Coordinates of C-alpha atoms in Angstrom, one line a residue:
Chain X
M15 CA -32.5 -7.7 11.6
T16 CA -32.5 -5.2 8.8
L17 CA -29.3 -3.4 8.1
L18 CA -30.3 -1.4 5.0
Q19 CA -33.8 -0.3 4.4
V20 CA -34.6 1.6 1.2
T21 CA -38.2 2.8 0.7
G22 CA -39.8 4.7 -2.2
L23 CA -36.4 5.6 -3.7
T24 CA -36.8 7.7 -6.9
K25 CA -34.2 9.4 -9.0
L26 CA -34.9 11.3 -12.2
F27 CA -32.3 12.4 -14.7
G28 CA -34.1 15.1 -16.7
G29 CA -37.4 13.5 -17.6
V30 CA -36.0 9.9 -17.4
A31 CA -36.7 7.9 -14.3
A32 CA -33.5 6.0 -13.6
V33 CA -34.9 4.5 -10.3
T34 CA -38.7 4.6 -9.5
D35 CA -40.2 3.9 -6.1
L36 CA -37.6 1.3 -5.3
E37 CA -37.9 -0.9 -2.2
L38 CA -34.8 -2.8 -1.0
L39 CA -34.3 -4.7 2.3
V40 CA -30.9 -6.1 3.2
E41 CA -30.7 -8.2 6.4
K42 CA -27.6 -8.0 8.6
G43 CA -25.1 -10.7 7.8
E44 CA -26.2 -11.6 4.3
I45 CA -24.8 -11.3 0.8
H46 CA -27.4 -9.6 -1.2
G47 CA -27.3 -9.6 -4.9
L48 CA -28.6 -6.7 -7.0
I49 CA -29.1 -7.8 -10.6
G50 CA -30.9 -6.7 -13.7
P51 CA -30.4 -6.1 -17.3
N52 CA -28.1 -3.2 -18.5
G53 CA -29.7 0.1 -17.7
S54 CA -32.0 -1.3 -15.1
G55 CA -30.7 1.2 -12.4
K56 CA -28.3 -0.9 -10.4
T57 CA -25.4 1.5 -10.3
T58 CA -27.8 4.5 -9.9
T59 CA -29.2 2.7 -6.9
L60 CA -25.7 2.2 -5.5
N61 CA -24.8 5.8 -6.1
L62 CA -28.0 6.9 -4.3
I63 CA -27.3 4.6 -1.3
S64 CA -23.6 5.7 -1.0
G65 CA -24.6 9.4 -1.2
L66 CA -23.1 10.3 -4.6
Y67 CA -26.5 11.1 -5.9
T68 CA -29.3 12.9 -4.1
P69 CA -32.6 11.1 -4.4
D70 CA -35.7 13.0 -5.6
K71 CA -37.9 10.9 -3.3
G72 CA -37.5 8.2 -0.8
E73 CA -35.7 7.2 2.4
I74 CA -32.5 5.2 3.1
L75 CA -31.9 3.8 6.6
L76 CA -28.6 2.3 7.5
D77 CA -28.8 0.5 10.8
G78 CA -31.8 2.7 11.6
A79 CA -30.0 6.0 10.8
P80 CA -31.2 8.1 7.8
I81 CA -28.4 8.6 5.2
A82 CA -30.3 9.8 2.2
R83 CA -29.4 13.4 1.1
R84 CA -26.2 13.2 3.2
R85 CA -22.7 13.6 1.7
P86 CA -20.8 10.4 0.8
S87 CA -18.2 10.9 3.6
Y88 CA -21.1 11.0 6.1
C89 CA -22.5 7.7 4.8
T90 CA -19.0 6.2 5.0
R91 CA -18.7 7.3 8.6
M92 CA -22.0 5.7 9.4
G93 CA -20.6 2.4 8.2
L94 CA -21.1 2.2 4.4
A95 CA -18.3 1.5 2.0
R96 CA -18.2 0.9 -1.8
T97 CA -16.1 0.0 -4.8
F98 CA -16.4 1.5 -8.2
Q99 CA -17.4 -0.2 -11.4
N100 CA -14.8 1.9 -13.3
I101 CA -11.9 1.5 -10.9
R102 CA -11.1 4.8 -9.1
L103 CA -7.8 4.3 -7.2
F104 CA -5.5 7.2 -6.4
P105 CA -2.8 6.9 -9.1
R106 CA -0.1 9.0 -7.3
L107 CA -0.4 7.3 -3.9
S108 CA 1.3 4.0 -3.2
V109 CA -0.8 0.8 -2.9
L110 CA -0.4 1.0 0.9
D111 CA -1.4 4.7 1.1
N112 CA -4.4 4.0 -1.1
V113 CA -5.7 1.8 1.7
A114 CA -4.3 3.9 4.6
M115 CA -6.2 7.0 3.4
A116 CA -9.4 5.1 4.0
R117 CA -8.7 5.1 7.7
H118 CA -9.4 8.9 7.6
S119 CA -12.9 8.8 9.0
R120 CA -11.9 6.3 11.8
T121 CA -8.9 8.4 13.1
R122 CA -8.8 11.8 14.7
A123 CA -5.3 13.4 14.8
N124 CA -5.6 17.2 14.1
L125 CA -3.2 19.5 12.4
L126 CA -1.4 20.6 15.6
E127 CA -0.9 17.0 16.8
I128 CA 0.5 16.1 13.4
F129 CA 3.0 19.1 13.3
L130 CA 4.2 18.3 16.8
G131 CA 4.2 14.6 16.4
T132 CA 2.5 13.9 19.7
P133 CA 2.8 10.3 21.1
A134 CA -0.9 9.8 20.5
Q135 CA -0.6 10.9 16.9
R136 CA 2.4 8.6 16.3
R137 CA 0.5 5.7 17.9
E138 CA -2.4 6.4 15.7
E139 CA -0.2 6.4 12.6
L140 CA 1.2 3.0 13.5
A141 CA -2.3 1.7 13.9
I142 CA -3.3 3.1 10.5
R143 CA -0.4 1.4 9.0
A144 CA -1.2 -1.9 10.7
A145 CA -4.8 -1.7 9.6
A146 CA -3.8 -0.9 6.0
E147 CA -1.4 -3.8 6.0
A148 CA -4.1 -6.1 7.3
A149 CA -6.5 -5.0 4.6
L150 CA -3.8 -5.7 1.9
E151 CA -3.2 -9.1 3.5
L152 CA -6.9 -9.9 3.2
V153 CA -6.9 -9.4 -0.5
G154 CA -3.5 -10.9 -1.1
L155 CA -1.6 -7.7 -2.1
S156 CA 0.9 -7.4 0.8
Q157 CA 3.8 -7.9 -1.6
R158 CA 2.7 -4.9 -3.7
A159 CA 2.4 -2.4 -0.9
A160 CA 5.1 0.0 -2.2
D161 CA 4.0 -0.1 -5.8
R162 CA 1.7 2.3 -7.6
P163 CA -1.9 1.0 -8.2
T164 CA -1.5 1.6 -12.0
D165 CA 1.3 -1.0 -12.0
L166 CA -1.1 -3.7 -10.8
P167 CA -3.0 -6.0 -13.2
Y168 CA -6.6 -5.3 -13.6
G169 CA -7.9 -8.0 -11.3
A170 CA -5.5 -6.9 -8.5
Q171 CA -6.8 -3.3 -8.9
R172 CA -10.3 -4.5 -8.2
R173 CA -9.1 -6.3 -5.1
L174 CA -7.3 -3.2 -4.0
E175 CA -10.5 -1.3 -4.3
I176 CA -12.1 -3.9 -2.0
A177 CA -9.2 -3.6 0.5
R178 CA -9.6 0.2 0.5
A179 CA -13.3 -0.1 1.1
M180 CA -12.7 -2.6 3.9
A181 CA -10.2 -0.3 5.6
T182 CA -13.1 2.2 6.3
Q183 CA -14.4 -0.5 8.7
P184 CA -17.9 -0.9 7.1
K185 CA -21.0 -2.6 8.3
L186 CA -22.2 -2.7 4.8
L187 CA -20.0 -3.2 1.7
L188 CA -21.3 -2.3 -1.7
L189 CA -19.5 -4.0 -4.6
D190 CA -20.2 -2.7 -8.1
E191 CA -19.3 -5.4 -10.6
P192 CA -16.2 -6.6 -8.8
A193 CA -15.8 -9.6 -11.3
A194 CA -15.9 -7.5 -14.4
G195 CA -12.9 -8.2 -16.6
M196 CA -11.6 -11.1 -14.5
N197 CA -10.7 -14.5 -15.8
P198 CA -12.3 -17.7 -14.2
T199 CA -9.5 -18.2 -11.7
E200 CA -9.6 -14.6 -10.6
K201 CA -13.4 -14.9 -10.3
R202 CA -13.1 -18.0 -8.1
E203 CA -10.6 -16.2 -5.8
L204 CA -12.9 -13.2 -5.7
L205 CA -15.8 -15.4 -4.7
G206 CA -13.7 -16.8 -1.9
L207 CA -12.7 -13.3 -0.8
I208 CA -16.3 -12.0 -0.7
Q209 CA -17.4 -15.1 1.3
R210 CA -14.5 -14.5 3.8
I211 CA -15.4 -10.9 4.2
N212 CA -19.0 -11.9 4.9
G213 CA -18.5 -15.1 6.9
E214 CA -15.3 -14.4 8.9
L215 CA -15.4 -10.6 9.2
G216 CA -19.2 -10.4 9.5
V217 CA -19.6 -7.6 7.0
T218 CA -23.0 -7.5 5.1
V219 CA -22.5 -7.3 1.3
V220 CA -24.5 -5.9 -1.5
L221 CA -23.2 -7.3 -4.8
I222 CA -24.0 -5.9 -8.2
E223 CA -22.7 -8.5 -10.7
H224 CA -23.4 -9.7 -14.2
D225 CA -21.7 -13.0 -13.9
M226 CA -24.6 -15.3 -12.8
N227 CA -22.3 -18.0 -11.5
V228 CA -20.8 -15.5 -9.1
V229 CA -24.2 -14.1 -8.1
M230 CA -25.9 -17.5 -7.7
S231 CA -23.1 -19.0 -5.6
A232 CA -22.3 -16.0 -3.5
C233 CA -25.7 -14.5 -2.7
H234 CA -28.2 -15.5 0.1
Q235 CA -30.8 -13.1 -1.2
I236 CA -31.3 -11.4 -4.6
T237 CA -33.2 -8.4 -5.7
V238 CA -33.9 -8.0 -9.4
L239 CA -34.4 -4.6 -11.0
N240 CA -35.8 -3.7 -14.4
F241 CA -36.4 -0.2 -15.6
G242 CA -35.5 1.2 -12.2
A243 CA -38.0 -0.8 -10.2
R244 CA -37.9 -4.1 -8.2
I245 CA -39.5 -6.9 -10.2
A246 CA -38.6 -9.7 -7.9
S247 CA -36.7 -10.7 -4.8
G248 CA -35.9 -13.9 -2.9
T249 CA -33.4 -16.6 -2.7
P250 CA -31.3 -17.5 -5.8
A251 CA -33.5 -20.5 -6.4
E252 CA -36.7 -18.5 -6.2
V253 CA -35.4 -15.7 -8.4
R254 CA -34.3 -18.2 -11.0
R255 CA -37.9 -19.5 -11.4
D256 CA -39.5 -16.1 -11.4
K257 CA -41.4 -15.4 -14.6
A258 CA -40.8 -11.7 -14.5
V259 CA -37.1 -12.2 -14.2
I260 CA -36.9 -14.7 -17.0
E261 CA -38.9 -12.3 -19.2
A262 CA -36.7 -9.3 -18.3
Y263 CA -33.5 -11.2 -19.1
L264 CA -34.6 -13.3 -22.1
G265 CA -37.7 -11.6 -23.5
R266 CA -41.3 -12.7 -23.7
G267 CA -40.8 -15.0 -26.7
H268 CA -38.4 -17.2 -24.7
L269 CA -41.0 -17.7 -22.0
S270 CA -43.7 -18.9 -24.3
A271 CA -41.3 -21.1 -26.2
A272 CA -40.2 -22.7 -22.9
N273 CA -43.7 -23.5 -22.0
Chain W
M35 CA 12.4 9.0 8.9
D36 CA 14.4 6.8 6.6
R37 CA 18.2 7.2 6.3
R38 CA 18.1 8.8 2.9
S39 CA 15.7 11.6 4.0
I40 CA 17.8 12.3 7.1
L41 CA 21.0 12.5 5.0
G42 CA 19.3 14.8 2.5
F43 CA 17.8 17.0 5.1
S44 CA 21.0 17.4 7.1
G45 CA 23.0 18.0 4.0
A46 CA 20.7 20.7 2.8
L47 CA 20.6 22.3 6.2
L48 CA 24.4 22.4 6.4
V49 CA 24.6 24.1 3.1
L50 CA 21.9 26.7 4.1
L51 CA 23.8 27.3 7.4
V52 CA 27.1 28.1 5.8
L53 CA 25.8 29.9 2.7
P54 CA 25.8 33.4 4.2
A55 CA 29.6 33.1 4.7
L56 CA 30.1 32.4 1.0
V57 CA 28.2 35.4 -0.5
S58 CA 28.9 39.1 -0.7
A59 CA 27.8 41.1 2.3
G60 CA 25.5 43.4 0.4
Y61 CA 23.5 42.1 -2.6
G62 CA 24.5 38.5 -2.1
I63 CA 23.0 38.2 1.4
Q64 CA 19.9 40.1 0.2
L65 CA 19.3 37.5 -2.5
L66 CA 19.7 34.7 0.0
N67 CA 17.1 36.3 2.2
M68 CA 14.7 36.6 -0.7
A69 CA 15.3 33.0 -1.6
L70 CA 14.2 31.9 1.9
I71 CA 11.1 34.1 1.8
F72 CA 10.2 32.7 -1.6
S73 CA 10.8 29.2 -0.2
I74 CA 8.1 29.8 2.4
L75 CA 5.7 31.2 -0.2
A76 CA 6.4 28.2 -2.5
L77 CA 6.0 25.8 0.4
G78 CA 2.5 27.3 1.0
F79 CA 1.6 26.8 -2.6
F80 CA 3.0 23.3 -2.4
V81 CA 0.3 22.4 0.2
L82 CA -2.4 23.8 -2.1
F83 CA -1.2 22.6 -5.5
G84 CA 1.3 19.8 -4.8
L85 CA -0.7 18.1 -2.1
T86 CA -4.3 19.0 -2.7
G87 CA -4.3 19.7 -6.4
I88 CA -5.8 23.2 -6.2
F89 CA -4.5 25.7 -8.6
A90 CA -5.0 29.1 -7.0
V91 CA -3.0 32.3 -7.6
S92 CA -3.8 33.9 -4.3
Q93 CA -0.5 33.1 -2.6
V94 CA 0.9 36.5 -3.6
A95 CA -2.1 38.2 -2.1
F96 CA -1.6 36.5 1.2
W97 CA 2.0 37.5 1.1
G98 CA 0.9 41.1 0.6
L99 CA -1.8 40.9 3.3
G100 CA 0.8 39.4 5.8
G101 CA 3.3 42.1 4.9
Y102 CA 0.8 44.9 5.4
A103 CA -0.7 43.4 8.6
H104 CA 2.8 43.2 10.0
A105 CA 3.7 46.7 8.9
I106 CA 0.5 48.3 10.3
L107 CA 0.6 46.4 13.6
T108 CA 4.3 47.2 14.2
T109 CA 4.4 50.9 13.0
R110 CA 1.0 52.2 13.9
Y111 CA 0.3 50.1 17.0
H112 CA 3.9 49.5 18.0
W113 CA 3.4 45.8 18.5
P114 CA 6.6 43.8 18.9
F115 CA 7.9 41.6 16.1
L116 CA 6.3 38.4 17.3
G117 CA 3.0 40.2 17.7
G118 CA 3.2 41.4 14.1
L119 CA 4.0 37.9 13.0
L120 CA 1.1 36.3 14.9
G121 CA -1.1 39.2 13.7
A122 CA -0.1 38.5 10.1
M123 CA -0.8 34.8 10.5
A124 CA -4.2 35.5 12.0
V125 CA -5.2 38.0 9.3
T126 CA -4.1 35.6 6.5
A127 CA -5.8 32.6 8.1
V128 CA -9.1 34.5 8.3
A129 CA -8.6 35.8 4.7
G130 CA -7.8 32.3 3.5
L131 CA -11.0 31.0 5.1
L132 CA -13.2 33.8 3.7
L133 CA -11.7 33.4 0.3
G134 CA -11.7 29.6 0.4
L135 CA -15.2 28.9 1.5
P136 CA -16.9 30.4 -1.6
T137 CA -14.3 29.9 -4.2
L138 CA -13.5 26.2 -3.5
K139 CA -16.9 25.4 -4.9
L140 CA -15.7 26.5 -8.3
R141 CA -14.0 24.1 -10.6
N142 CA -10.4 24.3 -11.8
Q143 CA -9.9 27.3 -14.1
Y144 CA -12.8 29.3 -12.5
L145 CA -11.1 29.0 -9.2
T146 CA -7.9 30.1 -10.7
M147 CA -9.7 33.1 -12.3
A148 CA -11.4 34.0 -9.0
T149 CA -8.1 33.9 -7.1
I150 CA -6.4 36.1 -9.8
G151 CA -9.2 38.6 -9.1
F152 CA -8.6 38.4 -5.4
A153 CA -4.9 38.9 -5.8
E154 CA -5.4 42.0 -8.0
A155 CA -8.1 43.3 -5.6
V156 CA -5.7 43.1 -2.7
R157 CA -3.0 44.9 -4.6
I158 CA -5.3 47.7 -5.9
S159 CA -6.8 48.1 -2.4
A160 CA -3.3 48.5 -1.0
N161 CA -2.6 51.1 -3.7
N162 CA -5.7 53.1 -3.0
F163 CA -6.5 52.7 0.7
D164 CA -4.1 55.6 1.6
K165 CA -5.1 56.0 5.2
L166 CA -4.2 52.5 6.2
T167 CA -1.6 51.5 3.7
G168 CA 0.1 54.7 2.6
G169 CA -1.1 54.1 -0.9
P170 CA 1.6 53.8 -3.6
N171 CA 4.2 55.1 -1.1
G172 CA 3.7 52.1 1.0
I173 CA 4.7 51.9 4.7
G174 CA 8.3 52.5 5.7
R175 CA 10.3 52.4 9.0
I176 CA 9.1 48.9 9.9
P177 CA 11.2 48.0 12.9
A178 CA 13.8 45.2 12.6
P179 CA 12.7 41.9 14.0
A180 CA 13.5 41.6 17.7
L181 CA 13.1 38.7 20.2
G182 CA 13.1 40.4 23.6
S183 CA 16.2 42.5 23.7
L184 CA 17.9 40.7 20.8
V185 CA 17.5 42.9 17.8
L186 CA 18.1 41.2 14.5
N187 CA 19.1 44.3 12.4
T188 CA 21.7 42.7 10.2
P189 CA 20.8 40.9 6.9
V190 CA 22.7 37.8 8.1
S191 CA 20.8 37.6 11.4
K192 CA 17.5 38.1 9.5
Y193 CA 18.6 35.2 7.2
Y194 CA 19.0 32.9 10.1
L195 CA 15.6 34.0 11.5
S196 CA 14.0 33.1 8.2
L197 CA 15.9 29.9 8.0
V198 CA 14.4 28.9 11.4
F199 CA 10.9 29.3 9.8
V200 CA 11.9 27.4 6.7
V201 CA 13.1 24.5 8.8
L202 CA 10.0 24.5 10.9
I203 CA 7.7 24.6 7.9
V204 CA 9.6 22.0 6.0
G205 CA 9.5 19.7 9.1
G206 CA 5.8 20.4 9.6
L207 CA 4.9 19.7 6.0
W208 CA 7.1 16.6 5.9
R209 CA 5.0 15.3 8.9
L210 CA 1.8 16.5 7.3
Q211 CA 2.5 14.7 4.0
R212 CA 2.8 11.4 5.9
S213 CA -0.3 11.9 8.1
R214 CA -4.0 11.2 7.9
L215 CA -4.7 14.8 6.7
G216 CA -1.8 14.7 4.2
R217 CA -3.1 11.5 2.7
A218 CA -6.6 12.9 2.6
M219 CA -5.2 15.9 0.7
Q220 CA -3.4 13.8 -1.8
A221 CA -6.5 11.6 -2.3
V222 CA -8.5 14.7 -3.0
R223 CA -5.9 15.7 -5.5
D224 CA -6.0 12.3 -7.3
D225 CA -9.7 11.7 -7.3
E226 CA -12.1 14.0 -5.4
L227 CA -15.1 11.8 -5.7
A228 CA -13.3 8.6 -4.6
A229 CA -11.8 10.5 -1.7
E230 CA -15.2 11.7 -0.5
A231 CA -16.7 8.2 -0.9
M232 CA -13.9 6.8 1.3
G233 CA -14.8 9.1 4.1
V234 CA -12.9 12.3 3.4
H235 CA -15.0 15.5 3.9
V236 CA -13.5 17.1 0.7
T237 CA -14.6 20.7 1.4
R238 CA -13.0 20.7 4.8
I239 CA -9.8 19.3 3.5
K240 CA -9.7 21.9 0.7
V241 CA -10.4 24.7 3.1
L242 CA -7.7 23.4 5.4
A243 CA -5.2 23.4 2.6
F244 CA -6.2 26.9 1.6
V245 CA -5.8 28.3 5.1
L246 CA -2.4 26.6 5.5
S247 CA -1.1 28.1 2.3
A248 CA -2.5 31.5 3.3
V249 CA -0.8 31.3 6.7
A250 CA 2.5 30.4 5.0
G251 CA 2.0 33.5 2.8
G252 CA 1.4 35.5 6.0
I253 CA 4.6 34.3 7.6
A254 CA 6.5 35.1 4.4
G255 CA 4.9 38.6 4.3
S256 CA 5.8 39.3 7.9
L257 CA 9.4 38.2 7.5
Y258 CA 9.6 40.3 4.3
A259 CA 8.4 43.4 6.1
G260 CA 10.9 42.8 8.8
L261 CA 13.7 42.2 6.3
S262 CA 13.1 45.2 4.0
S263 CA 11.6 47.5 6.6
F264 CA 9.3 48.7 3.8
V265 CA 6.2 47.3 2.1
S266 CA 4.5 48.7 -1.0
P267 CA 2.1 47.4 -3.6
D268 CA 4.9 47.0 -6.1
A269 CA 6.2 43.9 -4.3
F270 CA 2.9 41.9 -4.6
T271 CA 2.2 41.7 -8.3
L272 CA 0.9 38.8 -10.3
A273 CA 4.3 38.3 -11.7
V274 CA 5.3 37.1 -8.3
A275 CA 2.4 34.6 -8.3
V276 CA 3.6 33.2 -11.6
Q277 CA 7.1 32.9 -10.2
V278 CA 5.9 31.0 -7.1
T279 CA 4.0 28.6 -9.3
A280 CA 7.0 28.0 -11.4
M281 CA 9.1 27.3 -8.3
V282 CA 6.8 24.5 -7.2
M283 CA 6.5 23.1 -10.7
I284 CA 10.2 23.2 -11.4
G285 CA 11.3 22.0 -8.0
G286 CA 8.9 19.1 -8.0
R287 CA 5.3 19.3 -7.1
S288 CA 5.3 16.4 -4.7
A289 CA 8.7 16.7 -3.0
I290 CA 9.2 19.3 -0.3
G291 CA 13.0 19.5 -0.8
G292 CA 12.4 20.1 -4.4
V293 CA 10.2 23.1 -3.6
V294 CA 12.9 24.8 -1.6
A295 CA 15.5 24.0 -4.4
G296 CA 13.1 25.4 -7.0
A297 CA 12.7 28.6 -4.9
F298 CA 16.4 29.1 -4.7
L299 CA 17.0 28.3 -8.4
L300 CA 14.4 30.7 -9.6
T301 CA 15.6 33.5 -7.2
Y302 CA 19.1 33.1 -8.6
L303 CA 18.4 32.3 -12.3
P304 CA 17.7 35.9 -13.2
E305 CA 21.0 36.9 -11.7
W306 CA 22.9 34.2 -13.7
L307 CA 21.1 35.2 -16.9
R308 CA 21.7 38.9 -16.4
D309 CA 24.6 38.9 -19.0
F310 CA 22.1 38.0 -21.7
K311 CA 20.4 41.3 -21.3
D312 CA 17.4 41.5 -23.7
W313 CA 17.5 37.8 -24.3
Y314 CA 17.2 37.0 -20.7
M315 CA 13.4 36.6 -20.6
A316 CA 13.4 34.4 -23.7
I317 CA 16.1 32.1 -22.3
Y318 CA 14.3 32.0 -18.9
G319 CA 11.0 31.0 -20.5
L320 CA 12.6 28.4 -22.8
G321 CA 14.4 26.9 -19.8
L322 CA 11.1 26.6 -17.8
L323 CA 9.4 25.0 -20.8
V324 CA 12.2 22.4 -21.2
I325 CA 12.0 21.4 -17.6
L326 CA 8.2 21.2 -17.6
I327 CA 8.2 19.0 -20.8
F328 CA 11.1 16.7 -19.9
L329 CA 10.8 16.6 -16.1
P330 CA 7.0 16.7 -15.4
E331 CA 7.8 15.8 -11.7
G332 CA 10.3 18.7 -11.5
L333 CA 13.9 18.6 -10.5
A334 CA 13.2 16.4 -7.5
G335 CA 11.4 13.8 -9.8
G336 CA 14.3 14.0 -12.2
A337 CA 16.8 13.3 -9.5
R338 CA 14.8 10.3 -8.2
R339 CA 14.6 8.9 -11.7
L340 CA 18.3 9.3 -12.2
A341 CA 19.0 7.6 -8.9
D342 CA 16.8 4.7 -9.9
R343 CA 18.5 4.4 -13.2
L344 CA 22.0 4.4 -11.6
K345 CA 20.8 1.7 -9.2
R346 CA 19.8 -0.5 -12.2
V347 CA 23.0 0.1 -14.0
K348 CA 25.0 -1.0 -10.9
R349 CA 23.7 -4.5 -11.1
P350 CA 23.2 -5.5 -14.7
V351 CA 24.7 -9.0 -13.9
E352 CA 21.6 -10.0 -12.0
N353 CA 19.4 -9.2 -15.0
V354 CA 21.6 -11.3 -17.3
A355 CA 21.6 -14.1 -14.7
L356 CA 17.9 -14.2 -14.8
G357 CA 18.3 -15.1 -18.4
G358 CA 15.3 -13.0 -19.5
G359 CA 14.9 -11.1 -22.7
G360 CA 16.1 -8.0 -21.0
Q361 CA 12.7 -6.4 -20.5

């Protein structure tokens, strides 16, 4: 069953086409890799899907619901969550509150209930706290709940971004280069975390990543972009053999030399 | 609520309850009354700037709007005090919404400029719209606040009336800061784009903050009208907007208690510096600069840092026992 269906997606920046007529199908329950050389339009695609950019053409369906040209918070409410390549945590909120704020779209207390502290509002706050603690537990940051995110090491900040995204209760989690700047041990732990999120929690994942070890061992399906268009898609094994992919990554010369 | 907050809150409340007994009956109590009204104004600005990160200068305009709404409703239409108060709150809420919807699309300094324009427009309208506002003469003979047959016509009774509102607003904002809406506001302050991506409808949260600060301005205006029984355009100048901003910055932009402390400090500072005559403004300005440079989180932030340092000094033995290099 298809969870994310992208058709004819096009985004121009001035005269430059960052993404052209892109097709992308993500099945429910899979880890789907989105790879391609630098500047191939991966992050632009992710920004389009998550609503940060408005596409010039094309449609995006999440679980059958159109989400193109809607604001990011709407996409999040519909079940989409993301992390950022350049970490964007809230520096003046505690680690716990960074995650707790992500419960916003799943909770409902209004201003009056908050001022009065109604029993329902107090219960909801306790539930928010419990959910935030569970998300921190998932990424192994429970001990750091009271700290500021800026006090965390780089790898932990990336995991905190994942915890925050998970706290929005997504159907589809978009990870933008989560392994960037991590050492091999951290990468192995990250891989385990992504597999747990997918396997145990049943969240579909779209993964943008440059580290081919992570991509090849995590992903069930891979879509390869170059110059803003899809040049190949399939299982890791199929993509690895694809001539267009080898050419895009290594250049034409390498292909003829290999033959 | 943790123990430290309860202690701090009850201590501050106790001081505020006995203060009227310690000051002179005339000017002293008048200053205290103004300190409370400024506290409410500053608390409104705290929601906007401290929580949501929006720098608008419109607080003084909402104060004026609230004061005039109260004055007109109670003198011309003979509404009771509570009616005037609710009227002032309604007028400022609507004005906040009407000003917020278009201006919140502007970025930083443009929004500040637009709100300066709004504040000036309100003051100039009050000055010129004679039929409704009495022009430069203002509106006088505003009846003293009354709750049923209980007329609060002494400065001390008005002080306690304002104190009730300060306590209610402090309590409400304390709860807000620790709620889903408060967290959303702070997320918007720290990173608008990330907040939106995590499911916060940024425009709605900003408009909410704007309306809340406007209503606080309305309450302050209403209490001020009841306190001084007279409103005129002179009371609502941009200088007051600057003062309210300074109160929040100096008190501590992310601590509610600090905001009230900042309001009291800046109400009293001019009195303490009076002896310096011509030098007063220079010393006042220098003092503000020193605080802003050395205590970026204001007095509340400074107090917290001091407390942390004292805690560390108390148990240096542990650090030595750990045998580290003392980092």
